[in-house]
Amino acid sequence: MKKGTLLILTGASSVGKGDIRDLLMEDKELHLFYSISMTTRPQRENEVDGKDYYFVDYEAFAQAVRNKELLEFAEFDGYYYGTPRKQVDFLLNSGKNVLIEVEAQGVGQIKLKHPDAVSVFVMPESIEDLEKQIYLRYNDDASANRRISKARVEMELASLFVHQVKNTDAKQAVSQIKTFVKEAMEKE
Ligand code: 5GP
């Protein structure tokens, strides 16, 4: 059976990856399956365990790392995030297209195992605009500052990505991403 295509979406915190992700998931042509990450971050009020993330404690996360159950993992703002390997492999081997959303450190680890994956870096309109979004989203200044520092570093990594899209308009960004994925689907 023809394998599915893997799409990795990355970019700084608060750059609007969530909106892009939601639109991509609605796309009937791409028919993407979302890879649900595991995290030690506390669950937010609007989040559902097993849909947005698998919320686990540190010990369960460490166990998953020891058992080599994660395709990649990284630390972000004091918490761990990782991509369970089994679900991604199962979906790809069943010919399904898979979407993984990760911070930039995770991308290299995934590409080592899936060199054909399409990785897309989402850029903000400007760094000033991104800072504004981060401060709006995080009431806690310390957390916002940490996310801004990391965003600055991540944006330095953007040039290493073949595919970059500017999130001026989510629909437009999605249409560009769709082109990249369709190209990869035709090649495979
Ligand atoms: P948040 O706490 O805002 O949901 O996510 C923080 C950051 O972690 C975001 O940039 C998000 O893309 C990233 N992230 C979510 N899941 C994973 C994962 O499984 N692995 C890695 N490396 N990053 C992740």
JSON list of C-alpha atoms and ligand atoms in Angstrom, two decimals:
[
{"chain": "A", "resi": 1, "resn": "MET", "atom": "CA", "xyz": [0.00, 0.00, 0.00]},
{"chain": "A", "resi": 2, "resn": "LYS", "atom": "CA", "xyz": [1.14, 3.53, -0.80]},
{"chain": "A", "resi": 3, "resn": "LYS", "atom": "CA", "xyz": [2.27, 5.27, 2.38]},
{"chain": "A", "resi": 4, "resn": "GLY", "atom": "CA", "xyz": [0.61, 8.46, 3.57]},
{"chain": "A", "resi": 5, "resn": "THR", "atom": "CA", "xyz": [2.30, 11.86, 3.53]},
{"chain": "A", "resi": 6, "resn": "LEU", "atom": "CA", "xyz": [3.59, 13.42, 6.74]},
{"chain": "A", "resi": 7, "resn": "LEU", "atom": "CA", "xyz": [3.15, 17.16, 7.23]},
{"chain": "A", "resi": 8, "resn": "ILE", "atom": "CA", "xyz": [5.07, 18.86, 10.06]},
{"chain": "A", "resi": 9, "resn": "LEU", "atom": "CA", "xyz": [3.84, 22.29, 11.05]},
{"chain": "A", "resi": 10, "resn": "THR", "atom": "CA", "xyz": [6.15, 24.45, 13.13]},
{"chain": "A", "resi": 11, "resn": "GLY", "atom": "CA", "xyz": [6.75, 28.09, 14.06]},
{"chain": "A", "resi": 12, "resn": "ALA", "atom": "CA", "xyz": [6.92, 30.29, 17.12]},
{"chain": "A", "resi": 13, "resn": "SER", "atom": "CA", "xyz": [4.45, 30.23, 19.99]},
{"chain": "A", "resi": 14, "resn": "SER", "atom": "CA", "xyz": [1.29, 32.30, 19.26]},
{"chain": "A", "resi": 15, "resn": "VAL", "atom": "CA", "xyz": [2.10, 32.63, 15.56]},
{"chain": "A", "resi": 16, "resn": "GLY", "atom": "CA", "xyz": [-1.30, 31.17, 14.69]},
{"chain": "A", "resi": 17, "resn": "LYS", "atom": "CA", "xyz": [-0.37, 27.53, 14.05]},
{"chain": "A", "resi": 18, "resn": "GLY", "atom": "CA", "xyz": [-3.62, 26.50, 15.74]},
{"chain": "A", "resi": 19, "resn": "ASP", "atom": "CA", "xyz": [-5.85, 28.33, 13.24]},
{"chain": "A", "resi": 20, "resn": "ILE", "atom": "CA", "xyz": [-3.84, 26.99, 10.33]},
{"chain": "A", "resi": 21, "resn": "ARG", "atom": "CA", "xyz": [-4.00, 23.52, 11.79]},
{"chain": "A", "resi": 22, "resn": "ASP", "atom": "CA", "xyz": [-7.79, 23.69, 12.20]},
{"chain": "A", "resi": 23, "resn": "LEU", "atom": "CA", "xyz": [-8.26, 24.79, 8.59]},
{"chain": "A", "resi": 24, "resn": "LEU", "atom": "CA", "xyz": [-5.90, 22.08, 7.33]},
{"chain": "A", "resi": 25, "resn": "MET", "atom": "CA", "xyz": [-7.80, 19.45, 9.30]},
{"chain": "A", "resi": 26, "resn": "GLU", "atom": "CA", "xyz": [-11.07, 20.54, 7.66]},
{"chain": "A", "resi": 27, "resn": "ASP", "atom": "CA", "xyz": [-9.61, 20.14, 4.18]},
{"chain": "A", "resi": 28, "resn": "LYS", "atom": "CA", "xyz": [-11.36, 17.24, 2.44]},
{"chain": "A", "resi": 29, "resn": "GLU", "atom": "CA", "xyz": [-8.71, 16.84, -0.25]},
{"chain": "A", "resi": 30, "resn": "LEU", "atom": "CA", "xyz": [-5.76, 16.42, 2.13]},
{"chain": "A", "resi": 31, "resn": "HIS", "atom": "CA", "xyz": [-7.81, 14.33, 4.58]},
{"chain": "A", "resi": 32, "resn": "LEU", "atom": "CA", "xyz": [-5.26, 14.70, 7.37]},
{"chain": "A", "resi": 33, "resn": "PHE", "atom": "CA", "xyz": [-5.16, 12.80, 10.64]},
{"chain": "A", "resi": 34, "resn": "TYR", "atom": "CA", "xyz": [-3.83, 14.74, 13.61]},
{"chain": "A", "resi": 35, "resn": "SER", "atom": "CA", "xyz": [-1.03, 13.27, 15.69]},
{"chain": "A", "resi": 36, "resn": "ILE", "atom": "CA", "xyz": [-1.96, 13.91, 19.33]},
{"chain": "A", "resi": 37, "resn": "SER", "atom": "CA", "xyz": [1.08, 14.80, 21.40]},
{"chain": "A", "resi": 38, "resn": "MET", "atom": "CA", "xyz": [1.86, 13.80, 24.94]},
{"chain": "A", "resi": 39, "resn": "THR", "atom": "CA", "xyz": [2.69, 16.58, 27.40]},
{"chain": "A", "resi": 40, "resn": "THR", "atom": "CA", "xyz": [3.46, 17.21, 31.06]},
{"chain": "A", "resi": 41, "resn": "ARG", "atom": "CA", "xyz": [1.95, 20.71, 30.77]},
{"chain": "A", "resi": 42, "resn": "PRO", "atom": "CA", "xyz": [-1.21, 21.16, 32.87]},
{"chain": "A", "resi": 43, "resn": "GLN", "atom": "CA", "xyz": [-4.46, 20.93, 30.93]},
{"chain": "A", "resi": 44, "resn": "ARG", "atom": "CA", "xyz": [-6.06, 24.28, 30.09]},
{"chain": "A", "resi": 45, "resn": "GLU", "atom": "CA", "xyz": [-9.76, 24.86, 30.71]},
{"chain": "A", "resi": 46, "resn": "ASN", "atom": "CA", "xyz": [-10.77, 24.62, 27.05]},
{"chain": "A", "resi": 47, "resn": "GLU", "atom": "CA", "xyz": [-8.69, 21.51, 26.33]},
{"chain": "A", "resi": 48, "resn": "VAL", "atom": "CA", "xyz": [-9.79, 17.90, 26.12]},
{"chain": "A", "resi": 49, "resn": "ASP", "atom": "CA", "xyz": [-7.52, 15.05, 27.22]},
{"chain": "A", "resi": 50, "resn": "GLY", "atom": "CA", "xyz": [-7.02, 12.63, 24.32]},
{"chain": "A", "resi": 51, "resn": "LYS", "atom": "CA", "xyz": [-8.05, 15.23, 21.74]},
{"chain": "A", "resi": 52, "resn": "ASP", "atom": "CA", "xyz": [-5.76, 18.25, 22.21]},
{"chain": "A", "resi": 53, "resn": "TYR", "atom": "CA", "xyz": [-3.04, 16.36, 24.05]},
{"chain": "A", "resi": 54, "resn": "TYR", "atom": "CA", "xyz": [-2.52, 13.30, 26.21]},
{"chain": "A", "resi": 55, "resn": "PHE", "atom": "CA", "xyz": [-1.89, 15.00, 29.54]},
{"chain": "A", "resi": 56, "resn": "VAL", "atom": "CA", "xyz": [0.50, 12.89, 31.61]},
{"chain": "A", "resi": 57, "resn": "ASP", "atom": "CA", "xyz": [2.69, 13.31, 34.67]},
{"chain": "A", "resi": 58, "resn": "TYR", "atom": "CA", "xyz": [6.46, 13.51, 34.49]},
{"chain": "A", "resi": 59, "resn": "GLU", "atom": "CA", "xyz": [6.92, 9.83, 35.43]},
{"chain": "A", "resi": 60, "resn": "ALA", "atom": "CA", "xyz": [4.64, 8.61, 32.62]},
{"chain": "A", "resi": 61, "resn": "PHE", "atom": "CA", "xyz": [6.47, 10.86, 30.15]},
{"chain": "A", "resi": 62, "resn": "ALA", "atom": "CA", "xyz": [9.86, 9.59, 31.29]},
{"chain": "A", "resi": 63, "resn": "GLN", "atom": "CA", "xyz": [8.60, 6.01, 30.95]},
{"chain": "A", "resi": 64, "resn": "ALA", "atom": "CA", "xyz": [7.50, 6.71, 27.35]},
{"chain": "A", "resi": 65, "resn": "VAL", "atom": "CA", "xyz": [10.99, 8.08, 26.60]},
{"chain": "A", "resi": 66, "resn": "ARG", "atom": "CA", "xyz": [12.68, 5.05, 28.21]},
{"chain": "A", "resi": 67, "resn": "ASN", "atom": "CA", "xyz": [10.45, 2.68, 26.21]},
{"chain": "A", "resi": 68, "resn": "LYS", "atom": "CA", "xyz": [11.30, 4.56, 22.99]},
{"chain": "A", "resi": 69, "resn": "GLU", "atom": "CA", "xyz": [7.62, 5.24, 22.42]},
{"chain": "A", "resi": 70, "resn": "LEU", "atom": "CA", "xyz": [8.22, 8.79, 21.20]},
{"chain": "A", "resi": 71, "resn": "LEU", "atom": "CA", "xyz": [9.19, 9.78, 17.68]},
{"chain": "A", "resi": 72, "resn": "GLU", "atom": "CA", "xyz": [10.64, 12.99, 19.12]},
{"chain": "A", "resi": 73, "resn": "PHE", "atom": "CA", "xyz": [10.38, 15.03, 22.28]},
{"chain": "A", "resi": 74, "resn": "ALA", "atom": "CA", "xyz": [11.44, 18.43, 23.55]},
{"chain": "A", "resi": 75, "resn": "GLU", "atom": "CA", "xyz": [11.21, 20.68, 26.56]},
{"chain": "A", "resi": 76, "resn": "PHE", "atom": "CA", "xyz": [9.26, 23.89, 26.19]},
{"chain": "A", "resi": 77, "resn": "ASP", "atom": "CA", "xyz": [8.72, 26.50, 28.92]},
{"chain": "A", "resi": 78, "resn": "GLY", "atom": "CA", "xyz": [9.48, 23.96, 31.67]},
{"chain": "A", "resi": 79, "resn": "TYR", "atom": "CA", "xyz": [7.25, 21.16, 30.34]},
{"chain": "A", "resi": 80, "resn": "TYR", "atom": "CA", "xyz": [7.86, 18.17, 28.11]},
{"chain": "A", "resi": 81, "resn": "TYR", "atom": "CA", "xyz": [6.12, 17.55, 24.80]},
{"chain": "A", "resi": 82, "resn": "GLY", "atom": "CA", "xyz": [6.47, 14.47, 22.59]},
{"chain": "A", "resi": 83, "resn": "THR", "atom": "CA", "xyz": [5.00, 12.72, 19.58]},
{"chain": "A", "resi": 84, "resn": "PRO", "atom": "CA", "xyz": [3.86, 9.13, 20.16]},
{"chain": "A", "resi": 85, "resn": "ARG", "atom": "CA", "xyz": [5.50, 7.02, 17.47]},
{"chain": "A", "resi": 86, "resn": "LYS", "atom": "CA", "xyz": [2.93, 4.21, 17.19]},
{"chain": "A", "resi": 87, "resn": "GLN", "atom": "CA", "xyz": [-0.03, 6.27, 16.01]},
{"chain": "A", "resi": 88, "resn": "VAL", "atom": "CA", "xyz": [2.04, 8.12, 13.38]},
{"chain": "A", "resi": 89, "resn": "ASP", "atom": "CA", "xyz": [3.55, 4.90, 11.97]},
{"chain": "A", "resi": 90, "resn": "PHE", "atom": "CA", "xyz": [0.19, 3.12, 11.97]},
{"chain": "A", "resi": 91, "resn": "LEU", "atom": "CA", "xyz": [-1.56, 5.95, 10.11]},
{"chain": "A", "resi": 92, "resn": "LEU", "atom": "CA", "xyz": [1.22, 6.45, 7.55]},
{"chain": "A", "resi": 93, "resn": "ASN", "atom": "CA", "xyz": [1.47, 2.72, 6.90]},
{"chain": "A", "resi": 94, "resn": "SER", "atom": "CA", "xyz": [-2.31, 2.62, 6.36]},
{"chain": "A", "resi": 95, "resn": "GLY", "atom": "CA", "xyz": [-1.92, 5.24, 3.63]},
{"chain": "A", "resi": 96, "resn": "LYS", "atom": "CA", "xyz": [-3.28, 8.14, 5.69]},
{"chain": "A", "resi": 97, "resn": "ASN", "atom": "CA", "xyz": [-1.85, 11.64, 5.63]},
{"chain": "A", "resi": 98, "resn": "VAL", "atom": "CA", "xyz": [-0.71, 12.83, 9.06]},
{"chain": "A", "resi": 99, "resn": "LEU", "atom": "CA", "xyz": [-0.28, 16.28, 10.55]},
{"chain": "A", "resi": 100, "resn": "ILE", "atom": "CA", "xyz": [2.19, 16.84, 13.41]},
{"chain": "A", "resi": 101, "resn": "GLU", "atom": "CA", "xyz": [2.44, 20.25, 15.09]},
{"chain": "A", "resi": 102, "resn": "VAL", "atom": "CA", "xyz": [5.67, 20.77, 17.02]},
{"chain": "A", "resi": 103, "resn": "GLU", "atom": "CA", "xyz": [8.05, 23.47, 18.17]},
{"chain": "A", "resi": 104, "resn": "ALA", "atom": "CA", "xyz": [11.14, 23.73, 15.96]},
{"chain": "A", "resi": 105, "resn": "GLN", "atom": "CA", "xyz": [13.51, 21.46, 17.96]},
{"chain": "A", "resi": 106, "resn": "GLY", "atom": "CA", "xyz": [11.29, 18.47, 17.25]},
{"chain": "A", "resi": 107, "resn": "VAL", "atom": "CA", "xyz": [11.42, 18.81, 13.46]},
{"chain": "A", "resi": 108, "resn": "GLY", "atom": "CA", "xyz": [14.99, 17.54, 12.96]},
{"chain": "A", "resi": 109, "resn": "GLN", "atom": "CA", "xyz": [14.30, 14.46, 15.05]},
{"chain": "A", "resi": 110, "resn": "ILE", "atom": "CA", "xyz": [11.22, 13.65, 12.94]},
{"chain": "A", "resi": 111, "resn": "LYS", "atom": "CA", "xyz": [13.00, 14.31, 9.63]},
{"chain": "A", "resi": 112, "resn": "LEU", "atom": "CA", "xyz": [15.74, 11.83, 10.58]},
{"chain": "A", "resi": 113, "resn": "LYS", "atom": "CA", "xyz": [13.12, 9.09, 10.66]},
{"chain": "A", "resi": 114, "resn": "HIS", "atom": "CA", "xyz": [10.84, 10.49, 7.95]},
{"chain": "A", "resi": 115, "resn": "PRO", "atom": "CA", "xyz": [13.08, 12.27, 5.43]},
{"chain": "A", "resi": 116, "resn": "ASP", "atom": "CA", "xyz": [10.20, 12.69, 2.97]},
{"chain": "A", "resi": 117, "resn": "ALA", "atom": "CA", "xyz": [8.07, 14.62, 5.45]},
{"chain": "A", "resi": 118, "resn": "VAL", "atom": "CA", "xyz": [6.94, 18.08, 4.35]},
{"chain": "A", "resi": 119, "resn": "SER", "atom": "CA", "xyz": [7.99, 20.56, 7.02]},
{"chain": "A", "resi": 120, "resn": "VAL", "atom": "CA", "xyz": [6.57, 24.06, 7.04]},
{"chain": "A", "resi": 121, "resn": "PHE", "atom": "CA", "xyz": [7.72, 26.97, 9.19]},
{"chain": "A", "resi": 122, "resn": "VAL", "atom": "CA", "xyz": [5.00, 29.52, 9.93]},
{"chain": "A", "resi": 123, "resn": "MET", "atom": "CA", "xyz": [6.34, 33.08, 10.15]},
{"chain": "A", "resi": 124, "resn": "PRO", "atom": "CA", "xyz": [4.55, 35.98, 11.86]},
{"chain": "A", "resi": 125, "resn": "GLU", "atom": "CA", "xyz": [3.69, 39.21, 10.07]},
{"chain": "A", "resi": 126, "resn": "SER", "atom": "CA", "xyz": [6.56, 40.76, 12.06]},
{"chain": "A", "resi": 127, "resn": "ILE", "atom": "CA", "xyz": [8.41, 40.09, 15.33]},
{"chain": "A", "resi": 128, "resn": "GLU", "atom": "CA", "xyz": [6.59, 43.08, 16.91]},
{"chain": "A", "resi": 129, "resn": "ASP", "atom": "CA", "xyz": [3.25, 41.58, 15.92]},
{"chain": "A", "resi": 130, "resn": "LEU", "atom": "CA", "xyz": [4.25, 38.22, 17.39]},
{"chain": "A", "resi": 131, "resn": "GLU", "atom": "CA", "xyz": [5.30, 39.82, 20.70]},
{"chain": "A", "resi": 132, "resn": "LYS", "atom": "CA", "xyz": [1.92, 41.54, 20.90]},
{"chain": "A", "resi": 133, "resn": "GLN", "atom": "CA", "xyz": [0.12, 38.20, 20.36]},
{"chain": "A", "resi": 134, "resn": "ILE", "atom": "CA", "xyz": [2.21, 36.47, 23.01]},
{"chain": "A", "resi": 135, "resn": "TYR", "atom": "CA", "xyz": [1.54, 39.20, 25.61]},
{"chain": "A", "resi": 136, "resn": "LEU", "atom": "CA", "xyz": [-2.18, 39.07, 24.79]},
{"chain": "A", "resi": 137, "resn": "ARG", "atom": "CA", "xyz": [-2.31, 35.31, 25.25]},
{"chain": "A", "resi": 138, "resn": "TYR", "atom": "CA", "xyz": [-0.18, 34.96, 28.39]},
{"chain": "A", "resi": 139, "resn": "ASN", "atom": "CA", "xyz": [-1.15, 37.04, 31.41]},
{"chain": "A", "resi": 140, "resn": "ASP", "atom": "CA", "xyz": [1.97, 35.88, 33.18]},
{"chain": "A", "resi": 141, "resn": "ASP", "atom": "CA", "xyz": [4.80, 38.19, 32.04]},
{"chain": "A", "resi": 142, "resn": "ALA", "atom": "CA", "xyz": [7.54, 35.71, 32.91]},
{"chain": "A", "resi": 143, "resn": "SER", "atom": "CA", "xyz": [5.96, 33.02, 30.72]},
{"chain": "A", "resi": 144, "resn": "ALA", "atom": "CA", "xyz": [5.36, 35.53, 27.91]},
{"chain": "A", "resi": 145, "resn": "ASN", "atom": "CA", "xyz": [8.99, 36.67, 28.07]},
{"chain": "A", "resi": 146, "resn": "ARG", "atom": "CA", "xyz": [10.25, 33.09, 27.92]},
{"chain": "A", "resi": 147, "resn": "ARG", "atom": "CA", "xyz": [8.06, 32.44, 24.87]},
{"chain": "A", "resi": 148, "resn": "ILE", "atom": "CA", "xyz": [9.32, 35.62, 23.19]},
{"chain": "A", "resi": 149, "resn": "SER", "atom": "CA", "xyz": [12.96, 34.66, 23.76]},
{"chain": "A", "resi": 150, "resn": "LYS", "atom": "CA", "xyz": [12.32, 31.22, 22.32]},
{"chain": "A", "resi": 151, "resn": "ALA", "atom": "CA", "xyz": [10.40, 32.71, 19.38]},
{"chain": "A", "resi": 152, "resn": "ARG", "atom": "CA", "xyz": [13.42, 34.86, 18.53]},
{"chain": "A", "resi": 153, "resn": "VAL", "atom": "CA", "xyz": [15.68, 31.79, 18.49]},
{"chain": "A", "resi": 154, "resn": "GLU", "atom": "CA", "xyz": [13.15, 29.78, 16.50]},
{"chain": "A", "resi": 155, "resn": "MET", "atom": "CA", "xyz": [12.88, 32.47, 13.87]},
{"chain": "A", "resi": 156, "resn": "GLU", "atom": "CA", "xyz": [16.61, 32.17, 13.33]},
{"chain": "A", "resi": 157, "resn": "LEU", "atom": "CA", "xyz": [15.94, 28.53, 12.40]},
{"chain": "A", "resi": 158, "resn": "ALA", "atom": "CA", "xyz": [13.32, 29.49, 9.83]},
{"chain": "A", "resi": 159, "resn": "SER", "atom": "CA", "xyz": [15.86, 29.93, 7.05]},
{"chain": "A", "resi": 160, "resn": "LEU", "atom": "CA", "xyz": [16.77, 26.23, 7.35]},
{"chain": "A", "resi": 161, "resn": "PHE", "atom": "CA", "xyz": [13.28, 25.31, 6.21]},
{"chain": "A", "resi": 162, "resn": "VAL", "atom": "CA", "xyz": [12.53, 24.81, 2.53]},
{"chain": "A", "resi": 163, "resn": "HIS", "atom": "CA", "xyz": [8.94, 25.83, 3.11]},
{"chain": "A", "resi": 164, "resn": "GLN", "atom": "CA", "xyz": [8.12, 29.03, 4.97]},
{"chain": "A", "resi": 165, "resn": "VAL", "atom": "CA", "xyz": [4.73, 30.69, 5.01]},
{"chain": "A", "resi": 166, "resn": "LYS", "atom": "CA", "xyz": [3.84, 34.06, 6.45]},
{"chain": "A", "resi": 167, "resn": "ASN", "atom": "CA", "xyz": [0.69, 34.00, 8.52]},
{"chain": "A", "resi": 168, "resn": "THR", "atom": "CA", "xyz": [-0.84, 37.27, 7.35]},
{"chain": "A", "resi": 169, "resn": "ASP", "atom": "CA", "xyz": [-4.00, 35.44, 6.46]},
{"chain": "A", "resi": 170, "resn": "ALA", "atom": "CA", "xyz": [-4.58, 31.87, 7.68]},
{"chain": "A", "resi": 171, "resn": "LYS", "atom": "CA", "xyz": [-6.58, 30.85, 4.58]},
{"chain": "A", "resi": 172, "resn": "GLN", "atom": "CA", "xyz": [-3.82, 32.02, 2.28]},
{"chain": "A", "resi": 173, "resn": "ALA", "atom": "CA", "xyz": [-1.19, 30.22, 4.38]},
{"chain": "A", "resi": 174, "resn": "VAL", "atom": "CA", "xyz": [-3.26, 27.04, 4.18]},
{"chain": "A", "resi": 175, "resn": "SER", "atom": "CA", "xyz": [-3.55, 27.27, 0.43]},
{"chain": "A", "resi": 176, "resn": "GLN", "atom": "CA", "xyz": [0.26, 27.53, 0.14]},
{"chain": "A", "resi": 177, "resn": "ILE", "atom": "CA", "xyz": [0.76, 24.59, 2.50]},
{"chain": "A", "resi": 178, "resn": "LYS", "atom": "CA", "xyz": [-1.74, 22.55, 0.47]},
{"chain": "A", "resi": 179, "resn": "THR", "atom": "CA", "xyz": [0.36, 23.07, -2.63]},
{"chain": "A", "resi": 180, "resn": "PHE", "atom": "CA", "xyz": [3.47, 21.73, -0.85]},
{"chain": "A", "resi": 181, "resn": "VAL", "atom": "CA", "xyz": [1.63, 18.66, 0.44]},
{"chain": "A", "resi": 182, "resn": "LYS", "atom": "CA", "xyz": [0.03, 17.89, -2.91]},
{"chain": "A", "resi": 183, "resn": "GLU", "atom": "CA", "xyz": [3.44, 18.10, -4.62]},
{"chain": "A", "resi": 184, "resn": "ALA", "atom": "CA", "xyz": [4.81, 15.59, -2.10]},
{"chain": "A", "resi": 185, "resn": "MET", "atom": "CA", "xyz": [1.79, 13.30, -2.53]},
{"chain": "A", "resi": 186, "resn": "GLU", "atom": "CA", "xyz": [2.33, 13.21, -6.27]},
{"chain": "A", "resi": 187, "resn": "LYS", "atom": "CA", "xyz": [6.04, 12.41, -5.86]},
{"chain": "A", "resi": 188, "resn": "GLU", "atom": "CA", "xyz": [5.61, 9.51, -3.43]},
{"chain": "B", "resi": 1, "resn": "5GP", "atom": "P1", "xyz": [1.33, 24.84, 24.01]},
{"chain": "B", "resi": 1, "resn": "5GP", "atom": "O1", "xyz": [1.75, 24.63, 25.42]},
{"chain": "B", "resi": 1, "resn": "5GP", "atom": "O2", "xyz": [1.13, 26.29, 23.70]},
{"chain": "B", "resi": 1, "resn": "5GP", "atom": "O3", "xyz": [0.15, 23.96, 23.61]},
{"chain": "B", "resi": 1, "resn": "5GP", "atom": "O4", "xyz": [2.53, 24.34, 23.08]},
{"chain": "B", "resi": 1, "resn": "5GP", "atom": "C1", "xyz": [3.81, 24.88, 23.24]},
{"chain": "B", "resi": 1, "resn": "5GP", "atom": "C2", "xyz": [4.67, 24.48, 22.06]},
{"chain": "B", "resi": 1, "resn": "5GP", "atom": "O5", "xyz": [4.89, 23.07, 22.04]},
{"chain": "B", "resi": 1, "resn": "5GP", "atom": "C3", "xyz": [4.03, 24.83, 20.70]},
{"chain": "B", "resi": 1, "resn": "5GP", "atom": "O6", "xyz": [5.02, 25.48, 19.91]},
{"chain": "B", "resi": 1, "resn": "5GP", "atom": "C4", "xyz": [3.66, 23.47, 20.12]},
{"chain": "B", "resi": 1, "resn": "5GP", "atom": "O7", "xyz": [3.76, 23.46, 18.69]},
{"chain": "B", "resi": 1, "resn": "5GP", "atom": "C5", "xyz": [4.74, 22.59, 20.71]},
{"chain": "B", "resi": 1, "resn": "5GP", "atom": "N1", "xyz": [4.38, 21.17, 20.74]},
{"chain": "B", "resi": 1, "resn": "5GP", "atom": "C6", "xyz": [3.17, 20.60, 20.86]},
{"chain": "B", "resi": 1, "resn": "5GP", "atom": "N2", "xyz": [3.26, 19.26, 20.82]},
{"chain": "B", "resi": 1, "resn": "5GP", "atom": "C7", "xyz": [4.57, 18.97, 20.63]},
{"chain": "B", "resi": 1, "resn": "5GP", "atom": "C8", "xyz": [5.30, 17.74, 20.48]},
{"chain": "B", "resi": 1, "resn": "5GP", "atom": "O8", "xyz": [4.78, 16.64, 20.50]},
{"chain": "B", "resi": 1, "resn": "5GP", "atom": "N3", "xyz": [6.64, 17.85, 20.32]},
{"chain": "B", "resi": 1, "resn": "5GP", "atom": "C9", "xyz": [7.29, 19.05, 20.29]},
{"chain": "B", "resi": 1, "resn": "5GP", "atom": "N4", "xyz": [8.59, 19.05, 20.08]},
{"chain": "B", "resi": 1, "resn": "5GP", "atom": "N5", "xyz": [6.63, 20.23, 20.41]},
{"chain": "B", "resi": 1, "resn": "5GP", "atom": "C10", "xyz": [5.28, 20.18, 20.59]}
]
